[in-house]
Coordinates of C-alpha atoms and ligand atoms in Angstrom, one line a residue:
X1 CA -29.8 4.9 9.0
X2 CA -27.7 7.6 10.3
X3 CA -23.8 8.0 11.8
X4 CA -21.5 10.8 12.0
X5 CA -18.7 8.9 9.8
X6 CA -20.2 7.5 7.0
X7 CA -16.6 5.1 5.4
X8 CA -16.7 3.7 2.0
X9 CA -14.5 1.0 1.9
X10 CA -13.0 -1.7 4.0
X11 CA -9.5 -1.7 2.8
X12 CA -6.8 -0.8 5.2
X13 CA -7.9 2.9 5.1
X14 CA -11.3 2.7 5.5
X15 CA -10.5 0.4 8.7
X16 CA -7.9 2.2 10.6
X17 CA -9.9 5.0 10.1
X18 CA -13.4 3.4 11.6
X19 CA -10.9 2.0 15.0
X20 CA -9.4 5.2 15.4
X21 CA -12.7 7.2 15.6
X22 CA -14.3 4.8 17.5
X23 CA -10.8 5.0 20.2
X24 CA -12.1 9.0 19.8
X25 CA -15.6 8.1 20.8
X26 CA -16.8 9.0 17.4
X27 CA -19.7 6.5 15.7
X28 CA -19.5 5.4 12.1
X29 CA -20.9 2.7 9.5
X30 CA -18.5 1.5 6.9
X31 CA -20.0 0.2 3.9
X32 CA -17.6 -2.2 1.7
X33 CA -19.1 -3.6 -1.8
X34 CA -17.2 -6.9 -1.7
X35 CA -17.9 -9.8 0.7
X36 CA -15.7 -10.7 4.1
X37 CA -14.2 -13.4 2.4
X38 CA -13.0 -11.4 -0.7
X39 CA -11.9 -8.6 1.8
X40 CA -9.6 -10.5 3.6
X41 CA -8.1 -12.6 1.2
X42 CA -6.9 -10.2 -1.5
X43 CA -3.0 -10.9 -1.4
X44 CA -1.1 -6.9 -1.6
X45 CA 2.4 -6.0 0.0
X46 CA 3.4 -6.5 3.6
X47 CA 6.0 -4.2 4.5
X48 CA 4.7 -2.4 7.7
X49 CA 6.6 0.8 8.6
X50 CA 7.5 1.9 12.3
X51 CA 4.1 4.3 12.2
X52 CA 1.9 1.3 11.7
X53 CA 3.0 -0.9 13.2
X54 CA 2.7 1.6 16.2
X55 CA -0.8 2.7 15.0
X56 CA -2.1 -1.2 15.4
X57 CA -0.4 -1.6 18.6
X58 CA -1.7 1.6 20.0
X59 CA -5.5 0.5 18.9
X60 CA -4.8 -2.6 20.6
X61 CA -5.1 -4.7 18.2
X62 CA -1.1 -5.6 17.2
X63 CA -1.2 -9.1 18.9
X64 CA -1.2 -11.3 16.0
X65 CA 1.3 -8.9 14.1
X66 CA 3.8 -9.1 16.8
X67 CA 3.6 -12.6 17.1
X68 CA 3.3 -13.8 13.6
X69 CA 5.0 -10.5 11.8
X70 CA 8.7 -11.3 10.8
X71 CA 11.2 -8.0 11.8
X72 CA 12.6 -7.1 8.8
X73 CA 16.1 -5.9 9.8
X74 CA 17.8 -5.4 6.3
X75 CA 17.5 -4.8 3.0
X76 CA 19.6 -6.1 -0.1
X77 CA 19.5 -4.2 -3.3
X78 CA 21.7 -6.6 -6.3
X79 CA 23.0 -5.3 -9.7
X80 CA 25.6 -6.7 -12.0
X81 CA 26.0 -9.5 -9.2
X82 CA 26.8 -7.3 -6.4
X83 CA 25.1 -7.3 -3.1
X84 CA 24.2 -3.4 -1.7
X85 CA 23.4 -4.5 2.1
X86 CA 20.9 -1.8 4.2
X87 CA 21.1 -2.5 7.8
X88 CA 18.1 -0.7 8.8
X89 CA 18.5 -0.8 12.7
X90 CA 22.0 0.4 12.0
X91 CA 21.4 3.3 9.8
X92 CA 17.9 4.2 10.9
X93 CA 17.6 3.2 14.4
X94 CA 14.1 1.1 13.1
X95 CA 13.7 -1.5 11.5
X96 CA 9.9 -2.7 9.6
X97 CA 7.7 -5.5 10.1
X98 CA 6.8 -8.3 7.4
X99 CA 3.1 -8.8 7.8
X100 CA 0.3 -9.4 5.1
X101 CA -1.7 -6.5 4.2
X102 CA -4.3 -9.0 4.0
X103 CA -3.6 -10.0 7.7
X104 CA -3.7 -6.2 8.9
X105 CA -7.0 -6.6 7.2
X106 CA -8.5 -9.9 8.6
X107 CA -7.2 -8.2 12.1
X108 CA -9.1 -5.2 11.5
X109 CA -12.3 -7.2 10.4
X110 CA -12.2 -9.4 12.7
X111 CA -12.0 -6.8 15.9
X112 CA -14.9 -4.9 14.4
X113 CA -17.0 -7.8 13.9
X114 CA -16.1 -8.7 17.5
X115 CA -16.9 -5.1 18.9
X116 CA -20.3 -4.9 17.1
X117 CA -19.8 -2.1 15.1
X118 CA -21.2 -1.6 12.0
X119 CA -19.3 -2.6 8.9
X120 CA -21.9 -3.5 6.3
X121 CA -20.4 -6.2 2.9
X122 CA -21.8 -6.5 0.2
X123 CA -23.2 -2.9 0.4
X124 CA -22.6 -0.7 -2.8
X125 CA -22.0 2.7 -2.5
X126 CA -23.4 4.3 -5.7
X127 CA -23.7 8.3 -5.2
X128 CA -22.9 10.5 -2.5
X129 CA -25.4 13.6 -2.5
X130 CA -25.0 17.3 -0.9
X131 CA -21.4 16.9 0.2
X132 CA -21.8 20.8 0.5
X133 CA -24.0 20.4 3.1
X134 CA -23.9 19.6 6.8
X135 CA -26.2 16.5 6.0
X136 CA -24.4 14.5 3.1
X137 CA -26.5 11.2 2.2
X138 CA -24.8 8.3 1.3
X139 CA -27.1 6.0 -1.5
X140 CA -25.9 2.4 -1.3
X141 CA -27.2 -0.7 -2.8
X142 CA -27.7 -3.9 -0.5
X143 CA -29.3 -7.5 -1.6
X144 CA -31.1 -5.3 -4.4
X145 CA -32.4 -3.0 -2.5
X146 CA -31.5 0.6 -2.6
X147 CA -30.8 2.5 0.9
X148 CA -29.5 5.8 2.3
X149 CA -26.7 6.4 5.3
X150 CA -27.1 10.1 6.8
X151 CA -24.1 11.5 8.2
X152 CA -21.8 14.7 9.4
X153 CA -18.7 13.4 7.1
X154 CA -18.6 10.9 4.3
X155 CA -14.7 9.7 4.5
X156 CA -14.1 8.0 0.6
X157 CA -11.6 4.8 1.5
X158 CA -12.9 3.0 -1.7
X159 CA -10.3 2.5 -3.3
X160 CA -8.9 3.6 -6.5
X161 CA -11.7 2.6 -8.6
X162 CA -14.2 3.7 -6.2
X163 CA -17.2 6.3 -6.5
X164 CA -16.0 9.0 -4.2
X165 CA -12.9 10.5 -6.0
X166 CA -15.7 10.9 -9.2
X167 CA -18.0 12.2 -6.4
X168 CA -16.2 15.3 -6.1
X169 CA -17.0 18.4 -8.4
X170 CA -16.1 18.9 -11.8
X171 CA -12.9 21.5 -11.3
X172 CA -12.2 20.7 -8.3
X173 CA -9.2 18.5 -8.3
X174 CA -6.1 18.3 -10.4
X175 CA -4.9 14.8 -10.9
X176 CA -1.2 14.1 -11.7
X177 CA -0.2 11.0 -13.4
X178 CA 3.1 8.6 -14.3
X179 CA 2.1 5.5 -16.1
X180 CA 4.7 2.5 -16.4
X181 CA 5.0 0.0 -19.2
X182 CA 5.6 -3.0 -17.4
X183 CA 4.2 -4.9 -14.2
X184 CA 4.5 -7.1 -11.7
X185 CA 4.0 -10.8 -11.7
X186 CA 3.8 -11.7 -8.0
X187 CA 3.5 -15.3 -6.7
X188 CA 3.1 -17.2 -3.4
X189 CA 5.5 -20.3 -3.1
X190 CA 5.4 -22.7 0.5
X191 CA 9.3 -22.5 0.3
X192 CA 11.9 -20.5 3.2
X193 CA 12.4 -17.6 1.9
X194 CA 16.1 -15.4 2.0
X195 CA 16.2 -14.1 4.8
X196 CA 16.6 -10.3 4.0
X197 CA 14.4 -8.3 1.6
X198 CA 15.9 -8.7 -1.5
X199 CA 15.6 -6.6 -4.6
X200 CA 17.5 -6.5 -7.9
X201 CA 18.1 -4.9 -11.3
X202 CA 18.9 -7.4 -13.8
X203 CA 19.6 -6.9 -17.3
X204 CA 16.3 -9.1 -17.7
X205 CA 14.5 -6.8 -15.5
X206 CA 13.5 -6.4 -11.7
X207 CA 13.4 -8.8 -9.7
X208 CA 12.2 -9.2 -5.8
X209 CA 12.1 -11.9 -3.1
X210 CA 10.3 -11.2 -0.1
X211 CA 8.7 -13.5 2.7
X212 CA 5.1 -14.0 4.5
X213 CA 6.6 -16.4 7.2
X214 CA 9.4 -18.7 8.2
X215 CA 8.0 -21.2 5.1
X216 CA 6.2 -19.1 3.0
X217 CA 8.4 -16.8 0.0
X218 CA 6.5 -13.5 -1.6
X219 CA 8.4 -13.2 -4.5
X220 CA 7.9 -10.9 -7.8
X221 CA 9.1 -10.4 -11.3
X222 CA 9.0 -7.3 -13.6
X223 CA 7.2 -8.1 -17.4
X224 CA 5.2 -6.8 -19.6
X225 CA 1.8 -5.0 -18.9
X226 CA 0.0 -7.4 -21.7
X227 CA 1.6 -10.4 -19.7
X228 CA -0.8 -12.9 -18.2
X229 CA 0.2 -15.5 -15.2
X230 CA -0.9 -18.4 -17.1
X231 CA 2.2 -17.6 -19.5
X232 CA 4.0 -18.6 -16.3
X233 CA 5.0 -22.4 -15.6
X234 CA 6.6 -22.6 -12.1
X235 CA 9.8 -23.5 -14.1
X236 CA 9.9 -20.4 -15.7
X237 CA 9.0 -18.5 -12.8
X238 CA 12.1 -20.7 -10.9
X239 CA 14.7 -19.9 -13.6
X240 CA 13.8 -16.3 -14.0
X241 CA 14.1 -15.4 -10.6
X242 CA 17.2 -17.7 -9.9
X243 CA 18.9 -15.8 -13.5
X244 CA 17.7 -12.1 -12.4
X245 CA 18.7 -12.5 -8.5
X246 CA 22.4 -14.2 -9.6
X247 CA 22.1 -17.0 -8.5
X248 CA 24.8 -18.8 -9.9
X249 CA 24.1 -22.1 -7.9
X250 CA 20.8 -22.4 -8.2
X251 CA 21.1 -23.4 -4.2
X252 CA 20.3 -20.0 -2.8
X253 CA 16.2 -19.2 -3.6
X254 CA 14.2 -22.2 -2.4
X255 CA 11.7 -24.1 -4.9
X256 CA 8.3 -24.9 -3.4
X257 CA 4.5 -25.1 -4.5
X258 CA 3.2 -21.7 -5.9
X259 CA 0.2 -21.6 -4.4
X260 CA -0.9 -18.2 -5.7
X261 CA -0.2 -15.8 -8.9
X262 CA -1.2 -11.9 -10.0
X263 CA -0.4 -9.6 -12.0
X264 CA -0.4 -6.0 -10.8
X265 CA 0.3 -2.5 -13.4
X266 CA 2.6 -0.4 -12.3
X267 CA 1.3 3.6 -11.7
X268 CA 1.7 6.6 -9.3
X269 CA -1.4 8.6 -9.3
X270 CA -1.9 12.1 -6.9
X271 CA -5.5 13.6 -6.9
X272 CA -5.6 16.9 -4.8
X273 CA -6.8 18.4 -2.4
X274 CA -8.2 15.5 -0.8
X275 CA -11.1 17.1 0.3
X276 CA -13.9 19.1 -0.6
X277 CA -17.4 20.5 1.8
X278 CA -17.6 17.1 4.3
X279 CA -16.3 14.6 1.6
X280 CA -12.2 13.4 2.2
X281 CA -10.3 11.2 0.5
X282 CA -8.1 8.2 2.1
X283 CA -5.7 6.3 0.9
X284 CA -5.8 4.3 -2.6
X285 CA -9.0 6.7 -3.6
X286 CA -7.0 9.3 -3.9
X287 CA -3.3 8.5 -4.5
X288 CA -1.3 4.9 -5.6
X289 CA 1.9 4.2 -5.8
X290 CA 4.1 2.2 -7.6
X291 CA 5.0 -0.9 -5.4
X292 CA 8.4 -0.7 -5.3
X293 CA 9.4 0.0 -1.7
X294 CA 6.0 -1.0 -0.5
X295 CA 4.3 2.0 0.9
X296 CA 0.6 1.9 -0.4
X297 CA -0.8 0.5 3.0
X298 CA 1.7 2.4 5.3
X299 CA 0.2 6.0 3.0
X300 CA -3.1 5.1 3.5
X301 CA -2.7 4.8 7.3
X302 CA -0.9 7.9 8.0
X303 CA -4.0 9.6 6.0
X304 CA -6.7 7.6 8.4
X305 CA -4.5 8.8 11.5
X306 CA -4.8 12.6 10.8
X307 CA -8.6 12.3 9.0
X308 CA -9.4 10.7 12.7
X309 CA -7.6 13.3 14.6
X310 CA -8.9 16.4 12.4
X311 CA -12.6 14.9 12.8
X312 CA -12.1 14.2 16.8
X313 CA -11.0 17.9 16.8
X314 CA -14.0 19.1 15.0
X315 CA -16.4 16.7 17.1
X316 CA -14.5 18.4 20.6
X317 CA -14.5 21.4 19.8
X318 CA -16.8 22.4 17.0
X319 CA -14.1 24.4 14.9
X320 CA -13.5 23.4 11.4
X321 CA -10.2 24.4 11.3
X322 CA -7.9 21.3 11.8
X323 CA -10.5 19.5 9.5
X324 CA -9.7 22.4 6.8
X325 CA -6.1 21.8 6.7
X326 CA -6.6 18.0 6.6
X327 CA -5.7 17.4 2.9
X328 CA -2.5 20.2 3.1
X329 CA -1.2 18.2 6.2
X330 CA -1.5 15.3 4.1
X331 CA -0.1 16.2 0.7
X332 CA 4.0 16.8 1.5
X333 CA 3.7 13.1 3.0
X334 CA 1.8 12.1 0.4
X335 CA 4.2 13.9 -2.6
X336 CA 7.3 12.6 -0.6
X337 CA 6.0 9.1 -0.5
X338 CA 5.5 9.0 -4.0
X339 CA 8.7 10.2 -5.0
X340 CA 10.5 7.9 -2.9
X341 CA 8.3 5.1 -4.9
X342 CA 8.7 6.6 -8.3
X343 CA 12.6 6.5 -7.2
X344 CA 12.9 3.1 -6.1
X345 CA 10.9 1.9 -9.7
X346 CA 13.6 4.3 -11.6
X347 CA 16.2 2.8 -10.4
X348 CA 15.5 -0.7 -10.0
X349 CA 13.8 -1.9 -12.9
X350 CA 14.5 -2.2 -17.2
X351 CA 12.8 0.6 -19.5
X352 CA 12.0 0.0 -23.0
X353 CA 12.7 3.6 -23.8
X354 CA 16.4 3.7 -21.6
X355 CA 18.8 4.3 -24.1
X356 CA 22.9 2.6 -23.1
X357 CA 23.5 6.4 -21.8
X358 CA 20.6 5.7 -18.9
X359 CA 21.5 2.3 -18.3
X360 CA 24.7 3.3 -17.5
X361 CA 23.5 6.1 -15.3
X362 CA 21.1 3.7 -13.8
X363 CA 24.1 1.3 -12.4
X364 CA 26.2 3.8 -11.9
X365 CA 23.6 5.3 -9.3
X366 CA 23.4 1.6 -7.6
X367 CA 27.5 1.8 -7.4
X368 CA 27.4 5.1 -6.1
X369 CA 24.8 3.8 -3.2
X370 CA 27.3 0.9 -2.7
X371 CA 30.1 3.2 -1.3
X372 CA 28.0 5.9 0.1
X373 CA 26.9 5.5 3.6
X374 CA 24.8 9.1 3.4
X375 CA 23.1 7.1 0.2
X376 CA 22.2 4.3 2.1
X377 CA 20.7 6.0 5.1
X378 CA 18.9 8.2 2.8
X379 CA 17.2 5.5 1.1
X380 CA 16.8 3.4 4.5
X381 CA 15.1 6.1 6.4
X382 CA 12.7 6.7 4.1
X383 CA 11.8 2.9 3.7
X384 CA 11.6 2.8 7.9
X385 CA 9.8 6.0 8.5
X386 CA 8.2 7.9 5.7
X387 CA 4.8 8.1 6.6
X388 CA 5.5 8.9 9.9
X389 CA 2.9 11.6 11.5
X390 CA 2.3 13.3 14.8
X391 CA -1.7 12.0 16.2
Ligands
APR1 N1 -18.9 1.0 -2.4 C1 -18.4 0.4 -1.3 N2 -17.1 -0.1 -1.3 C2 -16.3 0.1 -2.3 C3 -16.8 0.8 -3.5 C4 -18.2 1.2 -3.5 N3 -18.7 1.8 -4.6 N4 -15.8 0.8 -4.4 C5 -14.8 0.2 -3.9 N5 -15.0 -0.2 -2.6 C6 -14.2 -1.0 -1.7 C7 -13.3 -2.0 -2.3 O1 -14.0 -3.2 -2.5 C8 -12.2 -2.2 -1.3 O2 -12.4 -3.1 -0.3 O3 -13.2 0.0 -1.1 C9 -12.1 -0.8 -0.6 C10 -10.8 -0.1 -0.9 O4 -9.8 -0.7 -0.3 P1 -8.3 -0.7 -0.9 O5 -8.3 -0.8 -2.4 O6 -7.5 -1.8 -0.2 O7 -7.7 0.7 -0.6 P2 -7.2 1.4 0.7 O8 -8.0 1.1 1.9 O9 -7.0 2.8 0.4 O10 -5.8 0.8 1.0 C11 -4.6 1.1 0.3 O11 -4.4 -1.1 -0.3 O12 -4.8 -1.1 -2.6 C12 -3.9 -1.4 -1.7 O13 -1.8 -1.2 -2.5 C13 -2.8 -0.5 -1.9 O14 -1.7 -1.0 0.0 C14 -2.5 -0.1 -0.5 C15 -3.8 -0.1 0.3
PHB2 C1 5.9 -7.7 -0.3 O1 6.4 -8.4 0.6 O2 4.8 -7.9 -0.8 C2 6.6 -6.5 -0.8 C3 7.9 -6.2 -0.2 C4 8.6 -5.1 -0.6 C5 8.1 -4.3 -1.7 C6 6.9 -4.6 -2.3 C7 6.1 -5.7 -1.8 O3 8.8 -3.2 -2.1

């Protein structure tokens, strides 16, 4: 078989990046290891910024998230029982979009399926050969059988634990790490949710209640990284988050069925450059954050909409040289993004290692925010519009 695109991965990267070639007129064949049903039921965050939302509408394919997506219009940071209120449209001029990653996803599916393009499940990529040339092959196993992709670029979209980050030469990338000794214990509950985003440091940890619909709460808890959700009646998980998010009555956070539990580490990982001969890194494959403000998807978009703009340059014009600067373009976003992740996590959540002296910087900061307009904008414009890029 052979395309010009070869994508590894249908996560949200992979698939952005396969509709906005084909809106360029390019061809491509994405291969994903897992099945359909696996792909679009994997529950992640559902913050959508401004860009993305944008980036689906402009694709066409933004129906369902306008109509079922909830406008997020503020955001509520708590701490020692006090409320911080972000009114996004107020300080931003934007406001974001509540709507499933794994809804993006089923969207994305869905409209390729539909179009007859060629997204192949079940298909696992296991080595990527002559990146250096100008005819990489793609080797991929499929019902036991072992077959090759030919293409112009191999686009890696797999994922942090995927081949196509290891596919790159030894000394090529420099990887920079921050590991976190806690995690998240996230939960689906059928129970209305508050209706801002709410987020909170508590002297038991972080806490964070967000929503999926009108009915349906997304809420998480900081604990341990050794924790396990089974260690997690719903009564627990009810008086944890009704203790960490101050609520004195017990009357404000809804009880309902939880209908779904994970547990998710904590990390912020940067591999760079993002590309090397015809092989370039997207998304999760090649940086994570932590998923305190919610920006995984939103990153891994912004790198699908200038990887499809850099290739539809090449393809238009035969010069390499937007394609060349694809993974500098990338990296202040990406740097910038991952501070602004690594900040939120800082200052939201309990450390083992914080001595009294950085707890009481820690609430101190949160004060500060609470009287400081030029705080609050800072932090809202960056949760509206931080992986904002020109196509
Ligand atoms: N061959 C084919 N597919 C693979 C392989 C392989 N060897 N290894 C991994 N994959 C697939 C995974 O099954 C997954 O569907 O690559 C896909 C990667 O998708 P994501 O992990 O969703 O990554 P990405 O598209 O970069 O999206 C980033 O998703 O992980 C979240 O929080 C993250 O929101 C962020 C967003
Ligand atoms: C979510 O709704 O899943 C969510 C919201 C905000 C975050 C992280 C996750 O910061």
């Amino acid at each position: 078989m052979k395309t010009q695109v070869a994508i590894i991965g249908a996560g949200p990267a992979g698939l952005f990046l396969a509709h906005l070639l084909k809106r360029q007129g390019i061809e491509s064949v994405v291969l994903e290891l897992r099945s359909r049903e696996y792909a679009e039921g994997r529950v992640r965050a559902g913050v959508l910024e401004a860009g993305t939302i944008d980036t689906l509408n402009n694709l066409g394919l933004g129906e369902r998230m306008m109509r079922e997506g909830l406008v997020d219009n503020g955001l509520d940071m708590r701490f020692n029982g006090r409320t911080i209120h972000l009114d996004l449209p107020g300080l931003t001029g934007r406001s974001v979009r509540i709507y499933g990653q794994q809804e993006v996803v089923r969207d994305l599916i869905g409209a390729r399926v539909n179009e007859g393009d060629p997204l192949i499940f079940e298909a696992e990529v296991v080595r990527i050969e002559g990146i250096e040339t100008s005819a990489p092959r793609v080797h991929y196993k499929q019902g036991g059988e072992m077959k090759v992709l030919e293409c112009a670029f191999v686009a890696g979209c797999d994922g942090f634990h995927g081949v196509s980050r290891a596919s790159m030469p030894e000394g090529v990338i420099t990887t920079y790490t921050r590991a976190y000794n806690f995690a998240w214990l996230g939960v689906l509950a059928k129970a209305a949710p508050m209706s801002d985003m709410t987020y909170v440091n508590h002297d038991n940890g972080f806490a964070l209640c967000s929503r999926r619909s009108a009915s349906i709460s997304r809420l998480y808890l900081q604990v341990p990284p050794s924790d396990r959700p089974e260690n997690w009646t719903d009564a627990r998980i009810w008086d944890e988050l009704h203790t960490r998010m101050f609520d004195d009555g017990r009357t404000e956070i809804q009880e309902g069925e939880i209908f779904q539990r994970d547990i998710a580490q904590l990390r912020a990982f940067i591999a760079s450059p993002m590309q090397h001969g015809n092989l370039f890194l997207a998304g999760d494959a090649v940086h994570i954050v932590p998923p305190t403000g919610a920006k995984g998807l939103n990153m891994a978009v912004a790198d699908a909409r200038i990887l499809a703009r850099s290739m539809a340059a090449y393809f238009s014009s035969n010069s390499r040289a937007e394609l060349d600067r694809y993974s500098a373009e990338c990296m202040a976003r990406v740097w910038k993004t991952i501070r602004f992740s690594a900040y939120m996590t800082g200052l939201l959540h309990r450390f083992d290692e914080h001595s009294p002296f950085d707890r009481g910087m820690q609430l101190t900061e949160l004060d500060f925010i609470s009287q400081s307009e030029a705080a609050q904008r800072a932090i809202a414009e960056q949760y509206v519009k931080l992986s904002d890029v020109a196509d």
